[in-house]
Short mmCIF file of C-alpha atoms in Angstrom, two decimals:
data_model
loop_
_atom_site.label_atom_id
_atom_site.label_comp_id
_atom_site.label_asym_id
_atom_site.label_seq_id
_atom_site.Cartn_x
_atom_site.Cartn_y
_atom_site.Cartn_z
CA UNK A 16 -67.60 77.75 -78.74
CA UNK A 17 -69.48 76.18 -81.60
CA UNK A 18 -73.16 75.29 -81.34
CA UNK A 19 -72.31 71.58 -81.69
CA UNK A 20 -69.93 71.79 -78.76
CA UNK A 21 -72.41 73.60 -76.64
CA UNK A 22 -75.16 70.98 -77.37
CA UNK A 23 -72.57 68.12 -76.41
CA UNK A 24 -71.71 69.86 -73.23
CA UNK A 25 -75.46 70.20 -72.10
CA UNK A 26 -75.81 71.89 -68.93
CA UNK A 27 -72.21 72.99 -68.87
CA UNK A 28 -72.83 75.17 -71.72
CA UNK A 29 -74.71 77.60 -69.40
CA UNK A 30 -71.51 78.59 -67.69
CA UNK A 31 -69.11 80.90 -69.29
CA UNK A 32 -65.27 81.08 -68.74
CA UNK A 33 -65.74 84.24 -66.84
CA UNK A 34 -68.46 82.64 -64.43
CA UNK A 35 -67.23 81.98 -61.09
CA UNK A 36 -65.31 78.55 -60.54
CA UNK A 37 -68.01 77.36 -58.11
CA UNK A 38 -70.85 77.76 -60.59
CA UNK A 39 -68.84 76.07 -63.28
CA UNK A 40 -68.07 73.11 -61.12
CA UNK A 41 -71.77 72.83 -59.89
CA UNK A 42 -72.78 72.62 -63.59
CA UNK A 43 -70.16 70.02 -64.38
CA UNK A 44 -71.29 67.94 -61.45
CA UNK A 45 -74.96 68.29 -62.57
CA UNK A 46 -74.07 67.43 -65.99
CA UNK A 47 -72.10 64.43 -65.19
CA UNK A 48 -74.69 63.07 -62.60
CA UNK A 49 -77.38 63.60 -65.35
CA UNK A 50 -75.43 61.93 -68.22
CA UNK A 51 -74.57 58.91 -65.84
CA UNK A 52 -78.15 58.45 -64.87
CA UNK A 53 -79.55 58.72 -68.38
CA UNK A 54 -77.06 56.12 -69.61
CA UNK A 55 -78.19 53.77 -66.76
CA UNK A 56 -81.86 54.35 -67.37
CA UNK A 57 -81.36 53.69 -71.11
CA UNK A 58 -79.51 50.43 -70.38
CA UNK A 59 -81.82 49.18 -67.94
CA UNK A 60 -84.69 49.97 -70.20
CA UNK A 61 -83.07 48.24 -73.32
CA UNK A 62 -81.26 45.31 -71.75
CA UNK A 63 -83.79 44.53 -68.97
CA UNK A 64 -87.24 46.23 -69.75
CA UNK A 65 -87.14 47.86 -66.47
CA UNK A 66 -86.88 51.37 -64.99
CA UNK A 67 -84.23 52.91 -62.70
CA UNK A 68 -86.93 53.25 -59.99
CA UNK A 69 -87.69 49.62 -60.01
CA UNK A 70 -84.07 48.74 -60.03
CA UNK A 71 -83.39 50.97 -56.91
CA UNK A 72 -86.50 49.25 -55.15
CA UNK A 73 -85.03 45.93 -56.02
CA UNK A 74 -81.60 47.13 -54.68
CA UNK A 75 -83.07 47.99 -51.36
CA UNK A 76 -84.83 44.70 -50.90
CA UNK A 77 -81.64 42.80 -51.72
CA UNK A 78 -79.88 44.73 -49.10
CA UNK A 79 -82.44 43.37 -46.51
CA UNK A 80 -83.11 39.86 -46.96
CA UNK A 81 -85.64 39.67 -44.16
CA UNK A 82 -87.60 42.34 -45.99
CA UNK A 83 -88.52 45.87 -45.22
CA UNK A 84 -91.86 47.49 -44.06
CA UNK A 85 -93.48 49.36 -46.85
CA UNK A 86 -92.78 52.67 -44.91
CA UNK A 87 -89.15 51.89 -44.45
CA UNK A 88 -89.14 51.35 -48.38
CA UNK A 89 -90.53 54.55 -48.85
CA UNK A 90 -88.25 56.36 -46.72
CA UNK A 91 -85.13 54.49 -48.37
CA UNK A 92 -86.45 55.49 -51.71
CA UNK A 93 -87.66 58.85 -50.77
CA UNK A 94 -90.94 58.32 -52.52
CA UNK A 95 -94.60 58.23 -51.28
CA UNK A 96 -96.08 55.25 -50.02
CA UNK A 97 -98.44 55.16 -53.09
CA UNK A 98 -95.38 54.80 -55.28
CA UNK A 99 -93.97 51.96 -53.13
CA UNK A 100 -97.45 50.25 -53.17
CA UNK A 101 -97.65 50.50 -57.01
CA UNK A 102 -94.10 48.85 -57.31
CA UNK A 103 -95.02 46.31 -54.80
CA UNK A 104 -98.23 45.21 -56.51
CA UNK A 105 -96.28 44.86 -59.79
CA UNK A 106 -93.42 42.62 -58.15
CA UNK A 107 -95.79 40.56 -56.28
CA UNK A 108 -97.74 40.03 -59.40
CA UNK A 109 -94.66 38.97 -61.37
CA UNK A 110 -93.37 36.57 -58.59
CA UNK A 111 -90.31 38.75 -57.79
CA UNK A 112 -91.59 40.07 -54.53
CA UNK A 113 -93.53 38.50 -51.48
CA UNK A 114 -95.64 40.60 -48.97
CA UNK A 115 -96.08 39.27 -45.45
CA UNK A 116 -97.42 40.66 -42.25
CA UNK A 117 -94.74 42.09 -39.98
CA UNK A 118 -94.51 39.86 -36.89
CA UNK A 119 -94.22 42.82 -34.42
CA UNK A 120 -97.35 44.56 -36.10
CA UNK A 121 -99.87 42.64 -37.95
CA UNK A 122 -101.31 45.96 -39.42
CA UNK A 123 -98.20 46.56 -41.26
CA UNK A 124 -97.03 44.82 -44.40
CA UNK A 125 -93.25 43.68 -45.04
CA UNK A 126 -91.91 43.09 -48.42
CA UNK A 127 -89.00 40.86 -49.45
CA UNK A 128 -87.62 39.34 -52.78
CA UNK A 129 -88.52 36.03 -53.90
CA UNK A 130 -85.79 33.50 -54.99
CA UNK A 131 -86.67 34.48 -58.53
CA UNK A 132 -86.70 38.30 -57.72
CA UNK A 133 -83.21 37.86 -56.22
CA UNK A 134 -81.99 35.88 -59.27
CA UNK A 135 -83.23 38.66 -61.60
CA UNK A 136 -82.01 41.42 -59.54
CA UNK A 137 -78.51 39.82 -59.54
CA UNK A 138 -78.54 39.79 -63.12
CA UNK A 139 -79.22 43.48 -63.33
CA UNK A 140 -76.77 44.20 -60.60
CA UNK A 141 -73.93 42.74 -62.36
CA UNK A 142 -74.82 44.51 -65.52
CA UNK A 143 -75.06 47.74 -63.73
CA UNK A 144 -71.78 47.31 -61.96
CA UNK A 145 -70.25 46.64 -65.49
CA UNK A 146 -71.71 49.89 -66.98
CA UNK A 147 -70.35 52.06 -64.19
CA UNK A 148 -67.11 50.57 -64.61
CA UNK A 149 -67.39 51.50 -68.48
CA UNK A 150 -68.57 54.93 -67.71
CA UNK A 151 -65.74 55.66 -65.26
CA UNK A 152 -63.10 53.82 -67.32
CA UNK A 153 -61.28 56.97 -68.45
CA UNK A 154 -60.37 57.76 -64.88
CA UNK A 155 -57.60 55.95 -63.02
CA UNK A 156 -58.10 54.28 -59.68
CA UNK A 157 -56.33 56.84 -57.68
CA UNK A 158 -58.17 59.76 -59.48
CA UNK A 159 -61.42 57.90 -58.54
CA UNK A 160 -60.59 57.54 -55.03
CA UNK A 161 -59.36 61.17 -54.86
CA UNK A 162 -62.76 62.44 -56.35
CA UNK A 163 -64.92 60.24 -54.01
CA UNK A 164 -62.81 61.52 -50.93
CA UNK A 165 -63.48 65.07 -52.16
CA UNK A 166 -67.03 64.55 -52.79
CA UNK A 167 -67.49 62.97 -49.42
CA UNK A 168 -66.00 66.09 -47.86
CA UNK A 169 -68.29 68.25 -49.79
CA UNK A 170 -71.27 66.07 -48.87
CA UNK A 171 -70.22 66.42 -45.12
CA UNK A 172 -70.02 70.19 -45.52
CA UNK A 173 -73.45 70.39 -47.26
CA UNK A 174 -75.13 68.25 -44.64
CA UNK A 175 -73.40 70.25 -41.67
CA UNK A 176 -74.56 73.59 -42.96
CA UNK A 177 -77.87 72.79 -44.53
CA UNK A 178 -81.29 73.18 -42.66
CA UNK A 179 -82.37 70.17 -40.75
CA UNK A 180 -85.40 68.46 -42.32
CA UNK A 181 -87.48 69.71 -39.31
CA UNK A 182 -86.55 73.41 -40.14
CA UNK A 183 -89.47 74.99 -41.75
CA UNK A 184 -88.44 76.00 -45.28
CA UNK A 185 -88.10 79.77 -46.29
CA UNK A 186 -90.92 81.34 -47.96
CA UNK A 187 -89.30 81.37 -51.21
CA UNK A 188 -88.61 77.79 -51.23
CA UNK A 189 -91.91 76.61 -49.88
CA UNK A 190 -92.41 74.15 -52.67
CA UNK A 191 -88.96 72.44 -52.14
CA UNK A 192 -88.71 69.96 -50.75
CA UNK A 193 -91.78 68.40 -51.75
CA UNK A 194 -93.44 66.68 -48.55
CA UNK A 195 -94.23 63.09 -48.85
CA UNK A 196 -97.60 61.80 -47.48
CA UNK A 197 -96.95 58.40 -46.08
CA UNK A 198 -99.40 55.55 -46.45
CA UNK A 199 -100.68 54.95 -43.04
CA UNK A 200 -99.83 51.24 -41.96
CA UNK A 201 -97.96 50.70 -45.17
CA UNK A 202 -101.07 48.58 -46.52
CA UNK A 203 -102.29 49.02 -49.99
#
């Protein structure tokens, strides 16, 4: 394989034809995921001046019109409370988000999109959907459905055979997954 072809393949270049099929498949999945994520990040930055993290944050709020507690946002996004607080501060300052006290617990903040935040997110979401359609264009719908179903089966297998989140990590993997430190009460 030429050096140029290896560069274009990226992560897949690590695998050799004689490597086990599972290794080659894992590297191909990783390469495709990375390529798609990079394309989306670049387009969000170029067309909307925003980040994928911010887009994901807005998507969570869009799915929950009544808002989410800061701790719920943190769990949905799999980030620390500090990260959620920083994004929330930015969005509130820009008029895209609104903080309110939780009606069940006045010590806790809920965050929801403002009308302006919803309008802006809808623009980004429409573009995002178009980008994904473009990226997956070479595949026929039947192929997409089959791949989706197969990946779903793999995901179920992985969840069924993995250690539960409460199971202590093996000593060799003590640094993974990184433990989050929640922001008590969800307040900034």
